[in-house]
N, CA and C atoms as an extended XYZ file, in Angstrom:
261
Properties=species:S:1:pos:R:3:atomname:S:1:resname:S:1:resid:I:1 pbc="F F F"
N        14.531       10.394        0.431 N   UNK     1
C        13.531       10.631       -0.590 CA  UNK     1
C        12.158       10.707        0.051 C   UNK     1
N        11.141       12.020       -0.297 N   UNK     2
C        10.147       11.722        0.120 CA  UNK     2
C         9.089       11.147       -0.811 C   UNK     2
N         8.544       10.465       -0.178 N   UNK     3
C         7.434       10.019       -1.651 CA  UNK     3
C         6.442       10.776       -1.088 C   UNK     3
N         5.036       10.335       -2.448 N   UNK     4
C         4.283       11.063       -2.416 CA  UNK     4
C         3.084       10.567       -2.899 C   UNK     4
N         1.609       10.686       -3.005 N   UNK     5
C         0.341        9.797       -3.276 CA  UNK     5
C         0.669        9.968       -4.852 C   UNK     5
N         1.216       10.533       -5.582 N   UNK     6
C         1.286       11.080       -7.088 CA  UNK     6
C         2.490       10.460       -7.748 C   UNK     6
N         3.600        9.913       -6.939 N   UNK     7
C         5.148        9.437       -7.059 CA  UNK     7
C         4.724        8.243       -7.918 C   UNK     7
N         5.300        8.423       -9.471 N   UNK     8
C         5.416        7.250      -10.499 CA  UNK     8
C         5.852        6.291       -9.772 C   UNK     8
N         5.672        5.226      -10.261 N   UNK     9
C         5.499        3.878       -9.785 CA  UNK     9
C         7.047        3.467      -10.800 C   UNK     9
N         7.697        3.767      -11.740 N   UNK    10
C         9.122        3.701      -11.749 CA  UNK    10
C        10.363        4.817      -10.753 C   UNK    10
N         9.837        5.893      -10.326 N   UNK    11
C        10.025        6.250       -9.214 CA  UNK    11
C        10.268        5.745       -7.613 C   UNK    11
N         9.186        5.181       -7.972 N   UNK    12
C         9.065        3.934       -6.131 CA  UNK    12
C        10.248        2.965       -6.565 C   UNK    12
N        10.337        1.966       -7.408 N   UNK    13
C        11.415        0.857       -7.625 CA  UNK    13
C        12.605        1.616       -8.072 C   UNK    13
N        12.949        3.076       -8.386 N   UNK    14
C        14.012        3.326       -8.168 CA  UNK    14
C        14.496        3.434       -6.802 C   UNK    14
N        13.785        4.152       -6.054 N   UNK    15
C        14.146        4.568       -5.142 CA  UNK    15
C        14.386        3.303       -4.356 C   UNK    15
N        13.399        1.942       -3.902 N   UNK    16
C        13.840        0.814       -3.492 CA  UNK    16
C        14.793        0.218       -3.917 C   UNK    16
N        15.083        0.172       -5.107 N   UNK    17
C        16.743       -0.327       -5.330 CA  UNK    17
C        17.890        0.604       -5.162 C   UNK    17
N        17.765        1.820       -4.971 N   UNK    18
C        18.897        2.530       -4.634 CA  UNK    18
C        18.933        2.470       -2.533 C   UNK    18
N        18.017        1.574       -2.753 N   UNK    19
C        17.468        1.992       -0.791 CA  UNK    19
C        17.546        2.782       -0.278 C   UNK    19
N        16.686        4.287       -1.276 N   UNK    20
C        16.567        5.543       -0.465 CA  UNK    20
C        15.510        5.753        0.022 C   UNK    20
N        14.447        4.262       -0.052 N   UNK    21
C        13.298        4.233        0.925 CA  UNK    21
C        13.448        2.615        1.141 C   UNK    21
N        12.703        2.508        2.235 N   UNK    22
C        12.040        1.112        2.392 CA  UNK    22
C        10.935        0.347        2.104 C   UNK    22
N        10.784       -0.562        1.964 N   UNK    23
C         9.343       -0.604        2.242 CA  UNK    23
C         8.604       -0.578        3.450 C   UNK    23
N         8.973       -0.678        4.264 N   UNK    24
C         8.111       -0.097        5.669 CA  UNK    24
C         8.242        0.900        5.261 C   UNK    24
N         8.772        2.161        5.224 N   UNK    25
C         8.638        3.529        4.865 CA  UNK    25
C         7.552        3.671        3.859 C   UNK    25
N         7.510        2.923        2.891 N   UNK    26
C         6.266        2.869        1.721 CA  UNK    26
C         5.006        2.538        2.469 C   UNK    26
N         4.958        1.584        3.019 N   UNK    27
C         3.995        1.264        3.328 CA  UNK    27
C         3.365        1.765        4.804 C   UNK    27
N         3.802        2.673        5.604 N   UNK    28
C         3.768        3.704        6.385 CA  UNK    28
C         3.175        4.866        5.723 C   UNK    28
N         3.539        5.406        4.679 N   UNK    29
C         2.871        6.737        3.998 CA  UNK    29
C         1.901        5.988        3.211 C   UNK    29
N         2.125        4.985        2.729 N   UNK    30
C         0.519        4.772        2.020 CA  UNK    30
C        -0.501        3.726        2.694 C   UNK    30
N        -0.428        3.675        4.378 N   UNK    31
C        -1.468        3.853        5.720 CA  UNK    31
C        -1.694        5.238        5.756 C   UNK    31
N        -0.532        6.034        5.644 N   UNK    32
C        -1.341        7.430        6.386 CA  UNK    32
C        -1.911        7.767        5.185 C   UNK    32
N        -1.962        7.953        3.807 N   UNK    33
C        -2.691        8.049        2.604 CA  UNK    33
C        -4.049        7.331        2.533 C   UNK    33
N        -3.980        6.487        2.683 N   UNK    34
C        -5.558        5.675        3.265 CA  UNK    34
C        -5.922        6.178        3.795 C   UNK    34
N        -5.589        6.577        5.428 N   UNK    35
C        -5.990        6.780        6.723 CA  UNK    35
C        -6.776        8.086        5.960 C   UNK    35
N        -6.635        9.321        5.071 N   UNK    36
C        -6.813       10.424        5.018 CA  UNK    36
C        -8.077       10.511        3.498 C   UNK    36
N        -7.552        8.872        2.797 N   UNK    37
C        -8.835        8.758        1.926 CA  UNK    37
C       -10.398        8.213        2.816 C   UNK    37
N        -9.786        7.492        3.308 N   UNK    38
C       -11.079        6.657        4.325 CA  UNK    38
C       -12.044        7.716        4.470 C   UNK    38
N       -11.659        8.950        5.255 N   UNK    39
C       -12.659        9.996        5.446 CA  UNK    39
C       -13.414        9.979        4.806 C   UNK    39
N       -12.961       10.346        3.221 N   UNK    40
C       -13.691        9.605        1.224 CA  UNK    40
C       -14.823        9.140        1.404 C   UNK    40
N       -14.692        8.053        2.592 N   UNK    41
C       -14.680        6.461        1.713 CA  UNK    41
C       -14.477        5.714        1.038 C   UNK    41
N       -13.213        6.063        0.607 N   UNK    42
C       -12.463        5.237       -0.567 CA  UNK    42
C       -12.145        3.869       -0.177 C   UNK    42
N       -12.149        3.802        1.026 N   UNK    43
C       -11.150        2.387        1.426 CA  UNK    43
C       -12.569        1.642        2.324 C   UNK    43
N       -13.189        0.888        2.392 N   UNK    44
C       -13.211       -0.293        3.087 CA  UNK    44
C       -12.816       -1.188        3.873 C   UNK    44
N       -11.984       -1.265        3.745 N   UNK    45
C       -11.356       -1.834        4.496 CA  UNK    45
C        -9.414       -1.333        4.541 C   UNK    45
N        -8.818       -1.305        5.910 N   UNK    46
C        -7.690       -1.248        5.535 CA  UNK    46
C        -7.031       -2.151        6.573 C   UNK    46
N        -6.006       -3.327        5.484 N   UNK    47
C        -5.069       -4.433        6.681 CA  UNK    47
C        -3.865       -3.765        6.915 C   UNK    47
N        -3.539       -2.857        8.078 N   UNK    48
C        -2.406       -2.469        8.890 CA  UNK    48
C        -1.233       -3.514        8.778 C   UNK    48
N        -1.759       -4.434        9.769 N   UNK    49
C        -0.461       -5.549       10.301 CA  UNK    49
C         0.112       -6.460        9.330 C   UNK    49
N        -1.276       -6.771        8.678 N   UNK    50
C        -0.481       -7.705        6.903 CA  UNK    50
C         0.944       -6.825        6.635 C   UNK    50
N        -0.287       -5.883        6.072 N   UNK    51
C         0.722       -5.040        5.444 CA  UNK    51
C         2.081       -4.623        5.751 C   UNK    51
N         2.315       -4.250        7.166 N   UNK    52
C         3.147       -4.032        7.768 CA  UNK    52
C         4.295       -5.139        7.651 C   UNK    52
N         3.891       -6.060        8.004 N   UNK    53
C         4.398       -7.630        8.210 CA  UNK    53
C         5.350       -7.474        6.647 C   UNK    53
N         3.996       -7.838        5.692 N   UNK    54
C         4.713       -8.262        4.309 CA  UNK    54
C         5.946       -6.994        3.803 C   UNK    54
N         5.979       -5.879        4.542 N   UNK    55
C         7.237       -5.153        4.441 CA  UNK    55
C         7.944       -5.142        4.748 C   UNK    55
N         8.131       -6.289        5.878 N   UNK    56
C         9.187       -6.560        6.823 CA  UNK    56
C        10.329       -7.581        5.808 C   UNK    56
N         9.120       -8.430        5.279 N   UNK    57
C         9.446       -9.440        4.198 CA  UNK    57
C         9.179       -9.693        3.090 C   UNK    57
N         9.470       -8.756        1.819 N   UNK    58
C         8.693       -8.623        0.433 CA  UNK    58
C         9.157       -9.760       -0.293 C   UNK    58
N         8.470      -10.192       -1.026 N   UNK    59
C         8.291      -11.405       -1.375 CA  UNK    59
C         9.128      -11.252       -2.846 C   UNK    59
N        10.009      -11.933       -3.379 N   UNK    60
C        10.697      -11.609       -4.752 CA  UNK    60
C         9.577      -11.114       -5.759 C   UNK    60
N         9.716      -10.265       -6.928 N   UNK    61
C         8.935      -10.076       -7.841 CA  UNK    61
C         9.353       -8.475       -8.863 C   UNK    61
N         8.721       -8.283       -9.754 N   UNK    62
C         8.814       -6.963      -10.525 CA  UNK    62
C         8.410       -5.658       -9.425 C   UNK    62
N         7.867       -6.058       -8.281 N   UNK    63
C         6.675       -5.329       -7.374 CA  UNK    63
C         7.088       -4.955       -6.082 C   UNK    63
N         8.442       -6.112       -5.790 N   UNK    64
C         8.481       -6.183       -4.536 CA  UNK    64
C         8.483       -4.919       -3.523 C   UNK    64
N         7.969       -4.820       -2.638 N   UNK    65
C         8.326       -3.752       -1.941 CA  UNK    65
C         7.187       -2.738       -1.969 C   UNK    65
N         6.396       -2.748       -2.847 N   UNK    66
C         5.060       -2.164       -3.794 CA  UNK    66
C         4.045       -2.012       -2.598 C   UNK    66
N         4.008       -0.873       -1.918 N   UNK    67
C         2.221       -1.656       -1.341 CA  UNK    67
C         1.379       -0.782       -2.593 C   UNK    67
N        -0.265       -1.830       -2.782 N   UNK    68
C        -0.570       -1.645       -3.554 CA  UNK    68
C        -2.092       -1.432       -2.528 C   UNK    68
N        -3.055       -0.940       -3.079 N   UNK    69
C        -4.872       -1.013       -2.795 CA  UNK    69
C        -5.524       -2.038       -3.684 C   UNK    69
N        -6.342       -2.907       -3.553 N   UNK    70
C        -7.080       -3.648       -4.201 CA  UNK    70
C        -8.626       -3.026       -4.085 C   UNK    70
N        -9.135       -3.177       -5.282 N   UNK    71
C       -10.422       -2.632       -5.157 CA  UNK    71
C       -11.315       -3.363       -4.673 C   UNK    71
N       -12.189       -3.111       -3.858 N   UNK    72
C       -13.291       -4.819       -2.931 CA  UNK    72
C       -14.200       -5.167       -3.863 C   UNK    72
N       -13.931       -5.134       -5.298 N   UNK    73
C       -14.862       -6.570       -5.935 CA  UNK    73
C       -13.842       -7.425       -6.189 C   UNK    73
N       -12.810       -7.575       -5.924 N   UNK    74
C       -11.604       -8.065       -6.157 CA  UNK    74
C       -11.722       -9.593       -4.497 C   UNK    74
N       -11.482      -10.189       -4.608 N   UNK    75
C       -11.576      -11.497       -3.228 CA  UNK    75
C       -10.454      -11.251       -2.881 C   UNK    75
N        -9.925      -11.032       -1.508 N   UNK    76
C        -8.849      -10.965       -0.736 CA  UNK    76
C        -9.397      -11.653        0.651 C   UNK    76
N        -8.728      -12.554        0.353 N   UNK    77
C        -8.843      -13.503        2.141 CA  UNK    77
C        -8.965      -12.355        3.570 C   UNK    77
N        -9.852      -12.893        4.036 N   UNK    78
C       -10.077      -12.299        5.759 CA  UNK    78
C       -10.602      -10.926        5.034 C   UNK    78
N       -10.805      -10.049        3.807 N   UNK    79
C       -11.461       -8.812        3.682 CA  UNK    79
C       -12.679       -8.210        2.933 C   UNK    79
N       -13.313       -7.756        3.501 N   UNK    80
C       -14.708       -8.006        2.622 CA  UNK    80
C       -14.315       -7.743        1.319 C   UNK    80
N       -15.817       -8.566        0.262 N   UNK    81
C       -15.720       -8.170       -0.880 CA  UNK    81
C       -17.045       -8.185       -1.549 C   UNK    81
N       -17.084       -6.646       -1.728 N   UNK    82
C       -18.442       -5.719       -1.462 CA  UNK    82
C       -18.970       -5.449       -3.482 C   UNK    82
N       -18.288       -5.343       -3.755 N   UNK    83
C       -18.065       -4.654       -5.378 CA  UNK    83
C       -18.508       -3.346       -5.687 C   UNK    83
N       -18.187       -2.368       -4.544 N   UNK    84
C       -18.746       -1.449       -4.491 CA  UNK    84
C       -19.939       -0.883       -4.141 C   UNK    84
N       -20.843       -1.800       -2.953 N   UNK    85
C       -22.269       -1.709       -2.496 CA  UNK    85
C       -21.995       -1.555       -1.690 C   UNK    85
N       -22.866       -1.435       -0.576 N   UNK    86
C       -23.090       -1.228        0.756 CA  UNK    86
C       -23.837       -2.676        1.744 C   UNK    86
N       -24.511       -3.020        0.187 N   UNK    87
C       -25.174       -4.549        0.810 CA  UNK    87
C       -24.093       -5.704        1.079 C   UNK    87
């Protein structure tokens, strides 16, 4: 299955429970999806190795497997949180 920046989000948890993706695979295309918003500036910050990591090992939930973006007025440990300024 290929996913895609547009791929419904009941789409993604099908496809993870049928394990016709992974989540490293998820979370591999949505680094290189960042990687290609950043140009944007959409992203602020982006955690690679977390991320990477927590796909190795998704944590039980409705989500699991999910990588998700948090917006930076939002507090996320070790990442700035800007609320959309520059200051």
């Amino acid at each position: 299955m290929a996913t895609s920046d547009r791929q419904s989000l009941k789409a993604t948890l099908d496809a993870l429970a049928t394990r016709s993706v992974s989540p490293s695979e998820l979370v591999d295309e949505a680094l290189r999806a960042a990687a290609r918003r950043s140009e944007e500036g959409a992203f602020v910050a982006i955690d690679e190795e977390p991320a990477r990591d927590e796909a190795l090992r998704p944590r039980p939930g409705p989500l699991s497997g999910v990588p998700v973006a948090v917006k930076d007025m939002i507090d996320v440990a070790g990442l700035p949180t800007r609320g959309g300024s520059a200051a």
